[in-house]
Amino acid sequence: MATLPVYPWHLAPDGLATRRQLRALGLRPGGQDVVAELHRPRRRGRAPLVACLYRIEHARPVRPMTPGRAAALAAAMRARRTCPNCRIDVGYCIPRSLGMCVPCHDTPTPVPASFR
């Protein structure tokens, strides 16, 4: 079983990049395997943050956005902005911790007379 080489934060060799770095270059991993890991230490004995590194020369260009993909992305974002309680597009992504828009969450719900 082979292990991956591990590099400290900011000390990865040239020619390797993380997914975000590839994306900034207009590239994607393109199905290649991870060739190394980048470890960023953290305080208080917590496990280090790990980033996977890929070879830049084996990366492929990012696929162009098609009209169908753009429509699907717009529909998904519209669903994240629509409050399930009041059914209004509130203009921001609904927090998952609340499950509804902030005005609906902050408005107290009336208690039915049968529960008083």
PDB file of C-alpha atoms in Angstrom:
ATOM      1  CA  MET A   1       0.000   0.000   0.000  1.00  0.00           C
ATOM      2  CA  ALA A   2       1.594   3.247  -1.157  1.00  0.00           C
ATOM      3  CA  THR A   3       1.123   6.430   0.824  1.00  0.00           C
ATOM      4  CA  LEU A   4       0.858   9.895  -0.624  1.00  0.00           C
ATOM      5  CA  PRO A   5       3.613  12.452  -0.091  1.00  0.00           C
ATOM      6  CA  VAL A   6       2.649  15.098   2.459  1.00  0.00           C
ATOM      7  CA  TYR A   7       3.803  18.715   2.174  1.00  0.00           C
ATOM      8  CA  PRO A   8       3.538  21.459   4.800  1.00  0.00           C
ATOM      9  CA  TRP A   9       1.343  24.491   4.181  1.00  0.00           C
ATOM     10  CA  HIS A  10       2.749  26.845   1.472  1.00  0.00           C
ATOM     11  CA  LEU A  11       5.561  24.403   0.590  1.00  0.00           C
ATOM     12  CA  ALA A  12       4.054  22.317  -2.202  1.00  0.00           C
ATOM     13  CA  PRO A  13       6.343  21.930  -5.232  1.00  0.00           C
ATOM     14  CA  ASP A  14       5.645  23.678  -8.527  1.00  0.00           C
ATOM     15  CA  GLY A  15       3.357  21.799 -10.869  1.00  0.00           C
ATOM     16  CA  LEU A  16       0.876  20.736  -8.148  1.00  0.00           C
ATOM     17  CA  ALA A  17      -2.334  22.556  -7.293  1.00  0.00           C
ATOM     18  CA  THR A  18      -5.491  22.135  -5.203  1.00  0.00           C
ATOM     19  CA  ARG A  19      -8.959  22.013  -6.764  1.00  0.00           C
ATOM     20  CA  ARG A  20      -9.520  25.687  -6.030  1.00  0.00           C
ATOM     21  CA  GLN A  21      -6.194  26.646  -7.547  1.00  0.00           C
ATOM     22  CA  LEU A  22      -7.007  24.587 -10.644  1.00  0.00           C
ATOM     23  CA  ARG A  23     -10.395  26.280 -10.896  1.00  0.00           C
ATOM     24  CA  ALA A  24      -8.756  29.717 -10.694  1.00  0.00           C
ATOM     25  CA  LEU A  25      -6.651  28.651 -13.695  1.00  0.00           C
ATOM     26  CA  GLY A  26      -9.773  27.525 -15.578  1.00  0.00           C
ATOM     27  CA  LEU A  27      -8.932  23.837 -15.096  1.00  0.00           C
ATOM     28  CA  ARG A  28     -10.378  20.755 -13.378  1.00  0.00           C
ATOM     29  CA  PRO A  29      -8.705  17.542 -12.172  1.00  0.00           C
ATOM     30  CA  GLY A  30     -10.254  15.622 -15.075  1.00  0.00           C
ATOM     31  CA  GLY A  31     -10.366  12.206 -13.430  1.00  0.00           C
ATOM     32  CA  GLN A  32      -6.720  12.051 -12.366  1.00  0.00           C
ATOM     33  CA  ASP A  33      -5.768  10.584  -9.015  1.00  0.00           C
ATOM     34  CA  VAL A  34      -4.555  12.656  -6.075  1.00  0.00           C
ATOM     35  CA  VAL A  35      -0.740  12.788  -6.180  1.00  0.00           C
ATOM     36  CA  ALA A  36      -0.004  14.435  -2.807  1.00  0.00           C
ATOM     37  CA  GLU A  37      -1.551  16.077   0.246  1.00  0.00           C
ATOM     38  CA  LEU A  38      -1.041  19.490   1.750  1.00  0.00           C
ATOM     39  CA  HIS A  39      -1.373  19.713   5.551  1.00  0.00           C
ATOM     40  CA  ARG A  40      -2.148  22.924   7.403  1.00  0.00           C
ATOM     41  CA  PRO A  41      -1.527  22.629  11.154  1.00  0.00           C
ATOM     42  CA  ARG A  42      -4.102  23.852  13.647  1.00  0.00           C
ATOM     43  CA  ARG A  43      -3.910  24.766  17.309  1.00  0.00           C
ATOM     44  CA  ARG A  44      -4.885  22.912  20.466  1.00  0.00           C
ATOM     45  CA  GLY A  45      -4.125  19.423  19.224  1.00  0.00           C
ATOM     46  CA  ARG A  46      -6.755  19.404  16.486  1.00  0.00           C
ATOM     47  CA  ALA A  47      -6.126  17.404  13.348  1.00  0.00           C
ATOM     48  CA  PRO A  48      -4.547  19.351  10.474  1.00  0.00           C
ATOM     49  CA  LEU A  49      -6.574  20.620   7.539  1.00  0.00           C
ATOM     50  CA  VAL A  50      -5.843  18.493   4.483  1.00  0.00           C
ATOM     51  CA  ALA A  51      -5.953  19.569   0.834  1.00  0.00           C
ATOM     52  CA  CYS A  52      -5.483  17.175  -2.074  1.00  0.00           C
ATOM     53  CA  LEU A  53      -2.958  18.121  -4.747  1.00  0.00           C
ATOM     54  CA  TYR A  54      -3.242  17.349  -8.460  1.00  0.00           C
ATOM     55  CA  ARG A  55      -0.796  17.673 -11.354  1.00  0.00           C
ATOM     56  CA  ILE A  56      -1.426  20.830 -13.375  1.00  0.00           C
ATOM     57  CA  GLU A  57      -0.147  19.299 -16.623  1.00  0.00           C
ATOM     58  CA  HIS A  58      -2.740  16.479 -16.423  1.00  0.00           C
ATOM     59  CA  ALA A  59      -5.633  18.832 -15.646  1.00  0.00           C
ATOM     60  CA  ARG A  60      -8.307  19.464 -18.249  1.00  0.00           C
ATOM     61  CA  PRO A  61     -10.176  22.653 -19.122  1.00  0.00           C
ATOM     62  CA  VAL A  62     -13.399  23.392 -17.261  1.00  0.00           C
ATOM     63  CA  ARG A  63     -16.458  22.383 -19.254  1.00  0.00           C
ATOM     64  CA  PRO A  64     -18.409  25.380 -20.591  1.00  0.00           C
ATOM     65  CA  MET A  65     -21.746  26.285 -19.024  1.00  0.00           C
ATOM     66  CA  THR A  66     -24.596  25.070 -21.228  1.00  0.00           C
ATOM     67  CA  PRO A  67     -28.074  26.662 -21.252  1.00  0.00           C
ATOM     68  CA  GLY A  68     -29.521  23.558 -19.568  1.00  0.00           C
ATOM     69  CA  ARG A  69     -26.941  23.591 -16.771  1.00  0.00           C
ATOM     70  CA  ALA A  70     -27.491  27.339 -16.292  1.00  0.00           C
ATOM     71  CA  ALA A  71     -31.264  26.808 -15.994  1.00  0.00           C
ATOM     72  CA  ALA A  72     -30.792  23.953 -13.508  1.00  0.00           C
ATOM     73  CA  LEU A  73     -28.419  26.040 -11.399  1.00  0.00           C
ATOM     74  CA  ALA A  74     -30.841  28.990 -11.414  1.00  0.00           C
ATOM     75  CA  ALA A  75     -33.720  26.717 -10.315  1.00  0.00           C
ATOM     76  CA  ALA A  76     -31.637  25.228  -7.491  1.00  0.00           C
ATOM     77  CA  MET A  77     -30.622  28.671  -6.215  1.00  0.00           C
ATOM     78  CA  ARG A  78     -34.231  29.910  -6.456  1.00  0.00           C
ATOM     79  CA  ALA A  79     -35.312  26.930  -4.312  1.00  0.00           C
ATOM     80  CA  ARG A  80     -32.659  27.801  -1.695  1.00  0.00           C
ATOM     81  CA  ARG A  81     -33.959  31.399  -1.561  1.00  0.00           C
ATOM     82  CA  THR A  82     -37.678  30.512  -1.296  1.00  0.00           C
ATOM     83  CA  CYS A  83     -39.061  30.278   2.237  1.00  0.00           C
ATOM     84  CA  PRO A  84     -41.070  27.063   2.747  1.00  0.00           C
ATOM     85  CA  ASN A  85     -43.305  28.872   5.234  1.00  0.00           C
ATOM     86  CA  CYS A  86     -44.377  32.026   3.347  1.00  0.00           C
ATOM     87  CA  ARG A  87     -43.361  30.891  -0.191  1.00  0.00           C
ATOM     88  CA  ILE A  88     -41.587  34.209  -0.915  1.00  0.00           C
ATOM     89  CA  ASP A  89     -38.212  34.558  -2.651  1.00  0.00           C
ATOM     90  CA  VAL A  90     -36.402  36.460   0.101  1.00  0.00           C
ATOM     91  CA  GLY A  91     -33.290  37.275  -1.953  1.00  0.00           C
ATOM     92  CA  TYR A  92     -30.792  35.321   0.195  1.00  0.00           C
ATOM     93  CA  CYS A  93     -30.197  31.650   0.898  1.00  0.00           C
ATOM     94  CA  ILE A  94     -32.411  30.450   3.741  1.00  0.00           C
ATOM     95  CA  PRO A  95     -30.256  29.392   6.738  1.00  0.00           C
ATOM     96  CA  ARG A  96     -30.517  25.637   7.275  1.00  0.00           C
ATOM     97  CA  SER A  97     -30.381  26.212  11.017  1.00  0.00           C
ATOM     98  CA  LEU A  98     -33.660  28.185  10.852  1.00  0.00           C
ATOM     99  CA  GLY A  99     -35.420  26.286   8.070  1.00  0.00           C
ATOM    100  CA  MET A 100     -37.346  29.429   7.075  1.00  0.00           C
ATOM    101  CA  CYS A 101     -36.702  33.098   6.366  1.00  0.00           C
ATOM    102  CA  VAL A 102     -35.705  35.347   9.257  1.00  0.00           C
ATOM    103  CA  PRO A 103     -39.034  37.281   9.415  1.00  0.00           C
ATOM    104  CA  CYS A 104     -41.016  34.017   9.590  1.00  0.00           C
ATOM    105  CA  HIS A 105     -38.648  32.686  12.255  1.00  0.00           C
ATOM    106  CA  ASP A 106     -38.878  35.859  14.356  1.00  0.00           C
ATOM    107  CA  THR A 107     -42.681  36.093  14.156  1.00  0.00           C
ATOM    108  CA  PRO A 108     -44.299  34.093  16.957  1.00  0.00           C
ATOM    109  CA  THR A 109     -46.894  31.598  15.790  1.00  0.00           C
ATOM    110  CA  PRO A 110     -50.336  31.990  17.360  1.00  0.00           C
ATOM    111  CA  VAL A 111     -51.412  29.154  19.625  1.00  0.00           C
ATOM    112  CA  PRO A 112     -54.790  27.649  18.631  1.00  0.00           C
ATOM    113  CA  ALA A 113     -57.586  28.019  21.193  1.00  0.00           C
ATOM    114  CA  SER A 114     -57.866  24.235  21.542  1.00  0.00           C
ATOM    115  CA  PHE A 115     -54.310  24.086  23.039  1.00  0.00           C
ATOM    116  CA  ARG A 116     -54.794  26.824  25.652  1.00  0.00           C
TER     117      ARG A 116
END
